[in-house]
XYZ file of C-alpha atoms in Angstrom:
299
model
C 22.629 18.704 2.473
C 23.017 14.935 2.601
C 26.119 13.578 0.920
C 25.465 11.025 -1.760
C 25.648 7.418 -0.638
C 27.103 4.791 -2.903
C 24.201 2.724 -4.138
C 24.904 -0.951 -4.679
C 23.242 -2.490 -7.715
C 21.647 -5.247 -5.687
C 20.813 -5.264 -1.983
C 20.711 -8.735 -0.499
C 17.943 -9.639 1.916
C 19.729 -10.662 5.096
C 17.050 -12.727 6.792
C 14.629 -14.265 4.266
C 14.155 -17.418 6.322
C 13.250 -15.398 9.393
C 10.716 -13.374 7.425
C 9.176 -16.522 5.938
C 8.970 -18.099 9.380
C 7.313 -15.011 10.862
C 4.936 -14.735 7.916
C 3.755 -18.332 8.253
C 3.587 -18.041 12.038
C 1.543 -14.841 12.069
C -0.733 -16.040 9.260
C -1.539 -19.254 11.100
C -2.040 -17.608 14.487
C -5.241 -16.004 13.203
C -6.757 -19.309 14.328
C -6.054 -18.334 17.929
C -9.108 -16.093 17.657
C -11.074 -19.157 18.769
C -9.203 -19.140 22.090
C -10.451 -15.680 23.051
C -14.084 -14.812 23.831
C -15.356 -12.084 21.538
C -15.795 -8.593 22.942
C -16.392 -5.229 21.323
C -13.245 -3.913 22.975
C -11.157 -6.511 21.169
C -13.034 -5.869 17.936
C -12.139 -2.182 18.017
C -8.552 -2.990 18.962
C -8.358 -5.087 15.791
C -9.963 -2.336 13.699
C -7.668 0.345 15.092
C -4.580 -1.802 14.560
C -5.731 -2.602 11.028
C -6.191 1.000 9.938
C -3.066 2.267 11.713
C -0.879 -0.167 9.819
C -2.897 0.045 6.602
C -2.009 3.739 6.546
C 1.599 2.710 7.107
C 1.430 0.827 3.813
C -0.843 3.086 1.760
C 0.075 6.539 3.012
C 3.727 5.809 3.776
C 5.264 2.851 1.923
C 3.251 3.602 -1.190
C 2.546 7.303 -1.506
C 5.639 8.623 0.242
C 8.488 6.175 -0.281
C 7.418 4.721 -3.613
C 6.121 7.892 -5.278
C 7.418 10.810 -3.174
C 3.993 12.459 -3.382
C 4.709 14.693 -0.383
C 7.653 15.808 1.740
C 8.435 15.562 5.425
C 11.288 15.920 7.893
C 13.943 13.276 8.347
C 12.689 12.481 11.857
C 9.036 12.101 10.881
C 10.127 10.160 7.811
C 11.628 7.542 10.120
C 8.528 7.520 12.342
C 6.335 6.908 9.286
C 8.665 4.189 8.010
C 8.491 2.486 11.422
C 4.675 2.463 11.296
C 4.775 0.981 7.795
C 7.217 -1.689 8.937
C 4.792 -2.743 11.669
C 2.500 -4.104 8.938
C 4.979 -6.935 8.344
C 5.241 -6.448 4.597
C 9.041 -6.421 4.523
C 11.375 -3.438 4.536
C 10.503 0.047 3.389
C 13.263 0.265 0.758
C 12.546 -3.260 -0.487
C 8.839 -2.453 -0.814
C 9.332 0.868 -2.590
C 11.965 -0.434 -5.004
C 9.795 -3.353 -6.107
C 6.770 -1.085 -6.442
C 8.652 1.350 -8.668
C 9.566 -1.593 -10.861
C 5.894 -2.610 -10.957
C 4.918 0.764 -12.403
C 7.741 0.623 -14.912
C 6.678 -2.791 -16.240
C 2.991 -2.943 -15.250
C 1.172 -5.889 -16.854
C 4.154 -6.895 -18.969
C 6.318 -10.009 -18.704
C 8.604 -8.113 -16.329
C 5.803 -7.180 -13.927
C 6.365 -9.113 -10.706
C 2.657 -9.464 -9.861
C 0.413 -9.130 -12.902
C -2.803 -11.152 -12.352
C -3.578 -11.284 -16.074
C -0.233 -12.938 -16.786
C 0.523 -14.884 -13.594
C -2.836 -15.625 -11.997
C -4.644 -14.600 -8.834
C -2.674 -16.298 -6.064
C 0.730 -15.506 -7.537
C -0.080 -11.810 -7.914
C -1.865 -11.763 -4.563
C 0.882 -13.118 -2.303
C 3.034 -15.925 -3.683
C 5.369 -13.632 -5.619
C 6.979 -12.016 -2.572
C 7.516 -15.387 -0.884
C 9.784 -16.537 -3.700
C 13.552 -16.430 -3.104
C 14.280 -14.359 -6.217
C 12.372 -11.401 -4.795
C 14.232 -11.303 -1.484
C 16.681 -8.876 -3.067
C 16.039 -5.496 -4.655
C 17.818 -2.990 -6.848
C 18.931 -0.124 -4.625
C 19.520 2.075 -7.662
C 15.742 2.235 -8.046
C 15.420 4.195 -4.801
C 18.525 6.402 -4.388
C 16.458 9.246 -2.891
C 15.806 7.244 0.288
C 18.600 4.684 0.212
C 21.045 7.450 1.199
C 19.662 7.534 4.750
C 21.504 5.060 7.041
C 18.581 4.824 9.484
C 16.267 3.707 6.657
C 18.811 1.152 5.487
C 18.965 -0.186 9.056
C 15.184 -0.332 9.337
C 14.949 -1.998 5.946
C 17.456 -4.677 6.961
C 15.826 -5.297 10.362
C 12.237 -4.893 9.204
C 11.096 -7.603 11.617
C 11.929 -5.446 14.663
C 8.905 -3.059 14.498
C 6.248 -5.805 14.220
C 7.931 -7.787 16.990
C 8.008 -4.807 19.350
C 4.460 -3.876 18.356
C 3.186 -7.338 19.265
C 5.011 -7.181 22.599
C 3.441 -3.771 23.294
C -0.053 -5.090 22.557
C 0.479 -8.003 24.931
C 1.844 -5.700 27.627
C -1.211 -3.435 27.385
C -4.046 -5.909 26.992
C -2.686 -9.415 27.427
C -3.466 -12.369 25.222
C -6.711 -10.932 23.888
C -5.090 -7.752 22.601
C -2.270 -9.752 21.041
C -4.678 -12.085 19.247
C -7.069 -9.421 17.952
C -4.676 -6.487 17.705
C -1.959 -8.422 15.931
C -2.836 -11.903 14.669
C -6.361 -11.174 13.432
C -5.573 -7.636 12.321
C -2.424 -8.632 10.429
C -4.218 -11.444 8.599
C -6.905 -9.144 7.209
C -4.455 -6.285 6.688
C -2.224 -8.385 4.483
C -4.948 -9.819 2.295
C -6.692 -6.457 1.933
C -3.440 -4.819 0.827
C -2.674 -7.526 -1.694
C -6.069 -7.199 -3.382
C -4.698 -4.112 -5.105
C -2.262 -6.392 -6.945
C -4.664 -9.274 -7.548
C -8.097 -7.644 -7.961
C -7.604 -3.965 -8.841
C -6.232 -5.007 -12.220
C -9.235 -7.252 -12.874
C -12.459 -5.810 -11.420
C -13.629 -2.218 -11.620
C -14.095 0.677 -13.992
C -11.649 2.440 -16.287
C -11.650 6.228 -16.369
C -8.244 6.808 -17.965
C -6.583 4.939 -20.792
C -3.336 3.513 -19.454
C -0.939 0.938 -20.837
C -2.010 -1.572 -18.196
C -5.233 -3.100 -16.835
C -5.607 -0.944 -13.708
C -9.190 -0.377 -12.517
C -11.036 1.883 -10.090
C -12.883 -0.111 -7.453
C -14.981 1.563 -4.749
C -15.059 -1.445 -2.393
C -11.298 -1.910 -2.554
C -10.883 1.812 -1.890
C -12.844 1.432 1.338
C -10.829 -1.490 2.734
C -7.460 -0.052 1.649
C -8.010 3.574 2.637
C -8.112 4.865 -0.932
C -5.853 2.516 -2.886
C -8.798 1.142 -4.837
C -8.775 4.188 -7.141
C -6.086 2.296 -8.951
C -6.770 3.454 -12.497
C -6.480 7.052 -11.300
C -3.188 6.180 -9.641
C -1.668 4.422 -12.632
C -2.573 7.352 -14.845
C -0.993 9.953 -12.556
C 1.028 8.055 -9.968
C 2.763 10.985 -8.272
C -0.486 12.364 -6.836
C -0.829 12.242 -3.041
C -4.583 11.676 -3.443
C -5.717 8.679 -5.430
C -9.359 9.606 -5.144
C -9.243 12.503 -7.592
C -12.765 13.820 -6.920
C -14.649 14.687 -3.720
C -16.902 11.641 -3.999
C -13.984 9.199 -4.235
C -13.292 8.271 -0.601
C -9.580 8.316 0.170
C -8.873 7.990 3.902
C -5.101 7.914 3.485
C -5.184 11.296 1.766
C -7.388 12.773 4.480
C -4.833 11.748 7.124
C -1.939 13.156 5.100
C -3.900 16.395 4.664
C -4.358 16.656 8.444
C -0.614 16.078 8.867
C -0.024 18.987 6.475
C -2.222 21.256 8.631
C -0.061 20.268 11.586
C 3.126 21.088 9.676
C 4.371 17.495 9.745
C 4.282 17.098 5.949
C 4.237 19.567 3.078
C 4.424 19.991 -0.731
C 1.514 17.635 -1.376
C 1.380 16.785 -5.072
C -2.067 16.879 -6.674
C -3.255 15.906 -10.167
C -3.147 18.891 -12.560
C -6.343 20.493 -13.834
C -6.029 18.888 -17.262
C -6.009 15.413 -15.711
C -9.129 16.173 -13.679
C -10.884 17.694 -16.679
C -10.055 14.637 -18.778
C -11.633 12.470 -16.090
C -14.781 14.612 -16.005
C -15.152 14.361 -19.778
C -14.805 10.591 -19.584
C -17.479 10.421 -16.878
C -19.760 12.635 -18.956
C -19.358 10.359 -21.950
C -20.224 7.310 -19.837
C -23.352 8.996 -18.457
C -24.512 10.051 -21.922
C -23.927 6.578 -23.331
C -25.777 4.940 -20.448
C -28.715 7.337 -20.799
C -29.010 6.702 -24.536
C -29.011 2.946 -23.980
C -31.761 3.166 -21.338
C -33.858 5.829 -23.096
C -33.856 5.161 -26.851
C -34.735 8.012 -29.171
C -38.470 8.387 -29.919
C -39.362 7.293 -33.425
C -41.401 9.955 -35.236
């Protein structure tokens, strides 16, 4: 049993200037795509790198560290955290702590990235570039803050993406670095951030929540299932955000495979009453739509 670790009220970000420099550098290097002739090999390298690290954010940073929707070993926990860190979206503890705050204050004045209150670009990306969000409240994430290896990885969150970029260059040279890192990271970042900026604006509402979260099929495709955002905000501890078989959720499918392999376990699912409530809502929508399209015959 792990002994409790004293949790400081505020954890200071040690290298905000370095992160900002790397963020601007990597974002701008997407333009180097024009220095490399296109090939299908490089295209698939970019796609593979995109989805590998997208899972690191959606299946790991979000569903595991932010919501503890499944369990795993301490070793595999670190491996997953490393993959998430490769996405260059700051440290795992920083990310999870801020996300827990988002759920607590969603679409209120205290929400750090509400598009309805602060606009598209602020909610999309500008919020985390501000100095006041370099720090985080460690007391929000005591369940993972107790692990010294996670605190190290959180502090030196720039190490995994740096080593990943070096590995890509070592394997495939300049072309792999450009497509596998620069291009992939650019699209990865903006796709991830659409959940903050667009999934609270465009989509359908199945469940009544206290915020403006929406379900959006297109966003679910590009973010491996995160687009079922209304589902998630209604029952956030679920490992699957696509509650029904027809709601594509690639992150959940990967986690499910991990469970078959014994790498993860205790996957939390939405209870039957939540699913039944969703089915009733869908039935009401279908009936309403049918009545509007096929008016009653006047006798």
